[in-house]
Amino acid sequence: HVVERTATLLRALGLPDPELGFDPGAIGELPTPESSSGGLHAPVLIQPGAGWGNKEYPPERWGRIAGTIGARSGRAVGVLAGPGEESLADRVVSASGGRARRVSPGGIDGLTRTLRDAGLVLGGDTGPVHLAHALGIPVLALHGPTSPDRHGPWRRRDRALWRTLPCSFCYRRFDAVKACLLEIPPERVAGRALEILEAARGPGPGPG
């Protein structure tokens, strides 16, 4: 995984291998109790944009996923829009059947605060998803041209979805989405997301 590979660069500096792990408290500002929406009601966030066109799952499919998650979980669904991604986010919102709204967190500090308040973050192999994972927020990452073993949520292979094809994990940049993502059905994404949300709830209260 790139996390482990990058850490080995310390050896070239004569430094010992670090004890790898994320420290959510060291990333950005910690939320105040008043700013947190609470675990069971925390919103689901979707990050539709990515650095490569072939990392972007179609916005209409994200909209269907947002609609299903919103209807079946009762949670609010936000669509993250970074600078220049407003029209992409609006396409997801339009396809959600009124279940999603656009969220524009601004810079990295605003994004970090927004992610901390989420109950689940969905997207491709892209920065906000990796940041959410580092913050300890449940994620679900869709992988097409990049391998989930190398670039997926670190130590959580179960939080990635992919479709293995003869051309999978080519690491080639294209302007348009390819079969490796298109063959991941939105129903599978929504179903897995709902499983993660249900698992995060934990066991219900016992009788009496």
Short mmCIF file of C-alpha atoms in Angstrom, two decimals:
data_model
loop_
_atom_site.label_atom_id
_atom_site.label_comp_id
_atom_site.label_asym_id
_atom_site.label_seq_id
_atom_site.Cartn_x
_atom_site.Cartn_y
_atom_site.Cartn_z
CA HIS A 1 0.00 0.00 0.00
CA VAL A 2 1.21 3.54 -0.73
CA VAL A 3 1.05 4.39 2.98
CA GLU A 4 3.58 1.68 3.81
CA ARG A 5 5.68 2.36 0.71
CA THR A 6 5.96 6.05 1.53
CA ALA A 7 6.91 5.33 5.13
CA THR A 8 9.94 3.33 3.94
CA LEU A 9 11.44 6.55 2.56
CA LEU A 10 12.38 7.37 6.13
CA ARG A 11 15.02 4.65 5.95
CA ALA A 12 16.93 6.73 3.40
CA LEU A 13 17.18 9.44 6.07
CA GLY A 14 18.50 7.00 8.62
CA LEU A 15 15.28 7.10 10.63
CA PRO A 16 13.62 4.01 12.11
CA ASP A 17 10.47 2.64 10.56
CA PRO A 18 7.52 4.41 12.21
CA GLU A 19 4.64 2.73 13.95
CA LEU A 20 2.09 3.36 11.26
CA GLY A 21 -1.32 4.69 12.09
CA PHE A 22 -3.59 7.69 11.70
CA ASP A 23 -4.15 10.20 14.49
CA PRO A 24 -7.51 11.85 13.74
CA GLY A 25 -7.00 14.33 16.55
CA ALA A 26 -3.88 15.71 14.87
CA ILE A 27 -5.69 16.53 11.63
CA GLY A 28 -7.30 19.97 11.51
CA GLU A 29 -9.44 21.33 14.31
CA LEU A 30 -11.38 19.06 16.61
CA PRO A 31 -15.15 19.64 16.49
CA THR A 32 -17.01 21.13 19.42
CA PRO A 33 -19.88 19.11 20.93
CA GLU A 34 -22.32 21.71 19.62
CA SER A 35 -21.11 21.27 16.03
CA SER A 36 -21.51 17.50 15.94
CA SER A 37 -24.76 16.05 14.59
CA GLY A 38 -24.38 12.77 16.47
CA GLY A 39 -23.51 9.35 15.12
CA LEU A 40 -26.95 7.92 14.40
CA HIS A 41 -28.10 11.05 12.55
CA ALA A 42 -24.82 12.03 10.93
CA PRO A 43 -25.21 12.71 7.22
CA VAL A 44 -23.93 10.58 4.39
CA LEU A 45 -21.56 12.46 2.08
CA ILE A 46 -20.82 11.65 -1.55
CA GLN A 47 -17.68 12.90 -3.32
CA PRO A 48 -18.45 12.54 -7.06
CA GLY A 49 -15.35 14.31 -8.39
CA ALA A 50 -11.88 12.87 -8.86
CA GLY A 51 -8.58 13.84 -10.43
CA TRP A 52 -9.02 11.59 -13.47
CA GLY A 53 -12.10 11.28 -15.67
CA ASN A 54 -11.95 7.50 -15.48
CA LYS A 55 -12.04 7.67 -11.67
CA GLU A 56 -15.42 9.46 -11.74
CA TYR A 57 -18.44 7.23 -11.28
CA PRO A 58 -21.35 8.65 -13.32
CA PRO A 59 -23.24 11.39 -11.44
CA GLU A 60 -26.62 9.93 -12.41
CA ARG A 61 -25.63 6.71 -10.67
CA TRP A 62 -24.48 8.60 -7.61
CA GLY A 63 -27.89 10.28 -7.62
CA ARG A 64 -29.65 6.92 -7.59
CA ILE A 65 -27.40 5.79 -4.75
CA ALA A 66 -28.14 8.98 -2.80
CA GLY A 67 -31.86 8.46 -3.29
CA THR A 68 -31.75 4.88 -2.07
CA ILE A 69 -29.59 5.65 0.96
CA GLY A 70 -31.72 8.64 1.92
CA ALA A 71 -34.98 6.76 1.57
CA ARG A 72 -33.88 3.62 3.39
CA SER A 73 -31.72 5.12 6.15
CA GLY A 74 -33.59 8.36 6.81
CA ARG A 75 -30.29 10.24 6.87
CA ALA A 76 -29.51 13.47 5.09
CA VAL A 77 -27.29 13.03 2.04
CA GLY A 78 -24.83 15.72 1.00
CA VAL A 79 -22.91 15.92 -2.27
CA LEU A 80 -19.49 17.49 -1.82
CA ALA A 81 -18.55 20.17 -4.34
CA GLY A 82 -15.00 21.41 -4.42
CA PRO A 83 -14.04 24.45 -6.49
CA GLY A 84 -15.17 23.85 -10.07
CA GLU A 85 -17.26 20.80 -9.14
CA GLU A 86 -20.54 22.63 -8.56
CA SER A 87 -22.20 21.52 -11.80
CA LEU A 88 -21.10 17.92 -11.22
CA ALA A 89 -22.57 17.96 -7.72
CA ASP A 90 -25.79 19.50 -9.03
CA ARG A 91 -26.19 16.64 -11.49
CA VAL A 92 -26.01 14.19 -8.60
CA VAL A 93 -28.53 16.22 -6.62
CA SER A 94 -30.87 16.39 -9.63
CA ALA A 95 -30.77 12.60 -10.02
CA SER A 96 -31.40 11.92 -6.33
CA GLY A 97 -35.14 12.44 -6.37
CA GLY A 98 -34.92 15.25 -3.85
CA ARG A 99 -32.91 13.21 -1.34
CA ALA A 100 -29.57 15.04 -1.65
CA ARG A 101 -28.29 18.57 -1.45
CA ARG A 102 -25.05 20.19 -2.51
CA VAL A 103 -22.42 20.87 0.18
CA SER A 104 -19.61 23.31 -0.58
CA PRO A 105 -17.15 23.11 2.34
CA GLY A 106 -14.61 25.53 0.89
CA GLY A 107 -10.93 24.94 1.65
CA ILE A 108 -9.20 22.07 3.40
CA ASP A 109 -10.17 23.26 6.89
CA GLY A 110 -13.83 23.46 5.93
CA LEU A 111 -13.64 20.06 4.26
CA THR A 112 -12.07 18.51 7.33
CA ARG A 113 -14.81 19.90 9.57
CA THR A 114 -17.50 18.70 7.18
CA LEU A 115 -16.03 15.20 6.96
CA ARG A 116 -15.73 14.88 10.75
CA ASP A 117 -19.49 15.34 11.03
CA ALA A 118 -20.31 12.56 8.55
CA GLY A 119 -21.58 9.09 9.27
CA LEU A 120 -20.26 7.71 5.96
CA VAL A 121 -18.31 9.13 3.01
CA LEU A 122 -18.57 7.60 -0.45
CA GLY A 123 -16.49 8.36 -3.53
CA GLY A 124 -13.73 7.14 -5.80
CA ASP A 125 -10.00 6.97 -5.25
CA THR A 126 -9.76 10.63 -4.31
CA GLY A 127 -8.43 12.92 -1.60
CA PRO A 128 -11.60 13.60 0.44
CA VAL A 129 -12.28 9.87 0.81
CA HIS A 130 -8.73 9.20 2.00
CA LEU A 131 -8.94 12.19 4.38
CA ALA A 132 -12.22 10.88 5.82
CA HIS A 133 -10.62 7.47 6.38
CA ALA A 134 -7.68 9.11 8.16
CA LEU A 135 -10.17 10.97 10.36
CA GLY A 136 -11.75 7.67 11.40
CA ILE A 137 -14.97 8.22 9.43
CA PRO A 138 -16.46 5.14 7.71
CA VAL A 139 -15.85 5.24 3.96
CA LEU A 140 -16.75 3.29 0.85
CA ALA A 141 -14.40 3.78 -2.10
CA LEU A 142 -15.08 2.75 -5.70
CA HIS A 143 -11.96 1.67 -7.56
CA GLY A 144 -11.52 1.45 -11.32
CA PRO A 145 -8.10 2.23 -12.81
CA THR A 146 -6.28 2.00 -9.46
CA SER A 147 -5.89 -1.05 -7.25
CA PRO A 148 -7.74 -1.14 -3.92
CA ASP A 149 -4.81 -3.07 -2.46
CA ARG A 150 -2.42 -0.26 -3.33
CA HIS A 151 -4.61 2.85 -3.14
CA GLY A 152 -7.74 1.79 -1.28
CA PRO A 153 -8.71 2.63 2.30
CA TRP A 154 -5.62 1.60 4.25
CA ARG A 155 -6.06 -1.69 6.14
CA ARG A 156 -9.77 -1.73 5.25
CA ARG A 157 -10.06 -3.63 1.99
CA ASP A 158 -13.68 -4.33 2.93
CA ARG A 159 -14.39 -0.61 2.47
CA ALA A 160 -13.65 -0.71 -1.27
CA LEU A 161 -15.68 -1.94 -4.23
CA TRP A 162 -14.21 -2.87 -7.59
CA ARG A 163 -14.78 -5.04 -10.65
CA THR A 164 -11.87 -7.18 -11.82
CA LEU A 165 -11.51 -7.17 -15.62
CA PRO A 166 -8.60 -8.11 -17.90
CA CYS A 167 -7.68 -4.42 -18.10
CA SER A 168 -8.26 -3.61 -14.45
CA PHE A 169 -5.88 -1.40 -12.46
CA CYS A 170 -4.19 -0.07 -15.58
CA TYR A 171 -3.22 3.21 -13.88
CA ARG A 172 -3.85 5.02 -17.16
CA ARG A 173 -5.57 8.40 -17.21
CA PHE A 174 -8.58 8.86 -19.48
CA ASP A 175 -11.09 11.66 -19.79
CA ALA A 176 -14.13 9.37 -19.56
CA VAL A 177 -15.26 6.59 -17.24
CA LYS A 178 -14.52 3.03 -18.35
CA ALA A 179 -15.97 -0.44 -17.84
CA CYS A 180 -14.02 -1.04 -14.63
CA LEU A 181 -16.31 1.45 -12.87
CA LEU A 182 -19.37 1.12 -15.10
CA GLU A 183 -19.68 -2.56 -14.19
CA ILE A 184 -20.15 -1.73 -10.50
CA PRO A 185 -23.96 -1.54 -10.18
CA PRO A 186 -25.34 1.37 -8.16
CA GLU A 187 -27.56 -1.09 -6.31
CA ARG A 188 -24.43 -2.84 -5.04
CA VAL A 189 -22.94 0.46 -3.88
CA ALA A 190 -26.10 1.53 -2.07
CA GLY A 191 -26.52 -1.90 -0.50
CA ARG A 192 -22.97 -1.96 0.82
CA ALA A 193 -23.30 1.59 2.12
CA LEU A 194 -26.44 0.67 4.04
CA GLU A 195 -24.64 -2.35 5.51
CA ILE A 196 -21.84 -0.10 6.78
CA LEU A 197 -24.32 2.34 8.28
CA GLU A 198 -26.22 -0.46 9.99
CA ALA A 199 -23.02 -1.95 11.40
CA ALA A 200 -22.03 1.47 12.77
CA ARG A 201 -25.27 1.59 14.75
CA GLY A 202 -24.18 -1.39 16.81
CA PRO A 203 -26.52 -3.82 18.54
CA GLY A 204 -29.83 -2.48 19.72
CA PRO A 205 -30.87 -2.38 23.38
CA GLY A 206 -31.65 -5.70 24.97
CA PRO A 207 -35.11 -6.69 26.17
CA GLY A 208 -36.47 -4.96 29.24
#
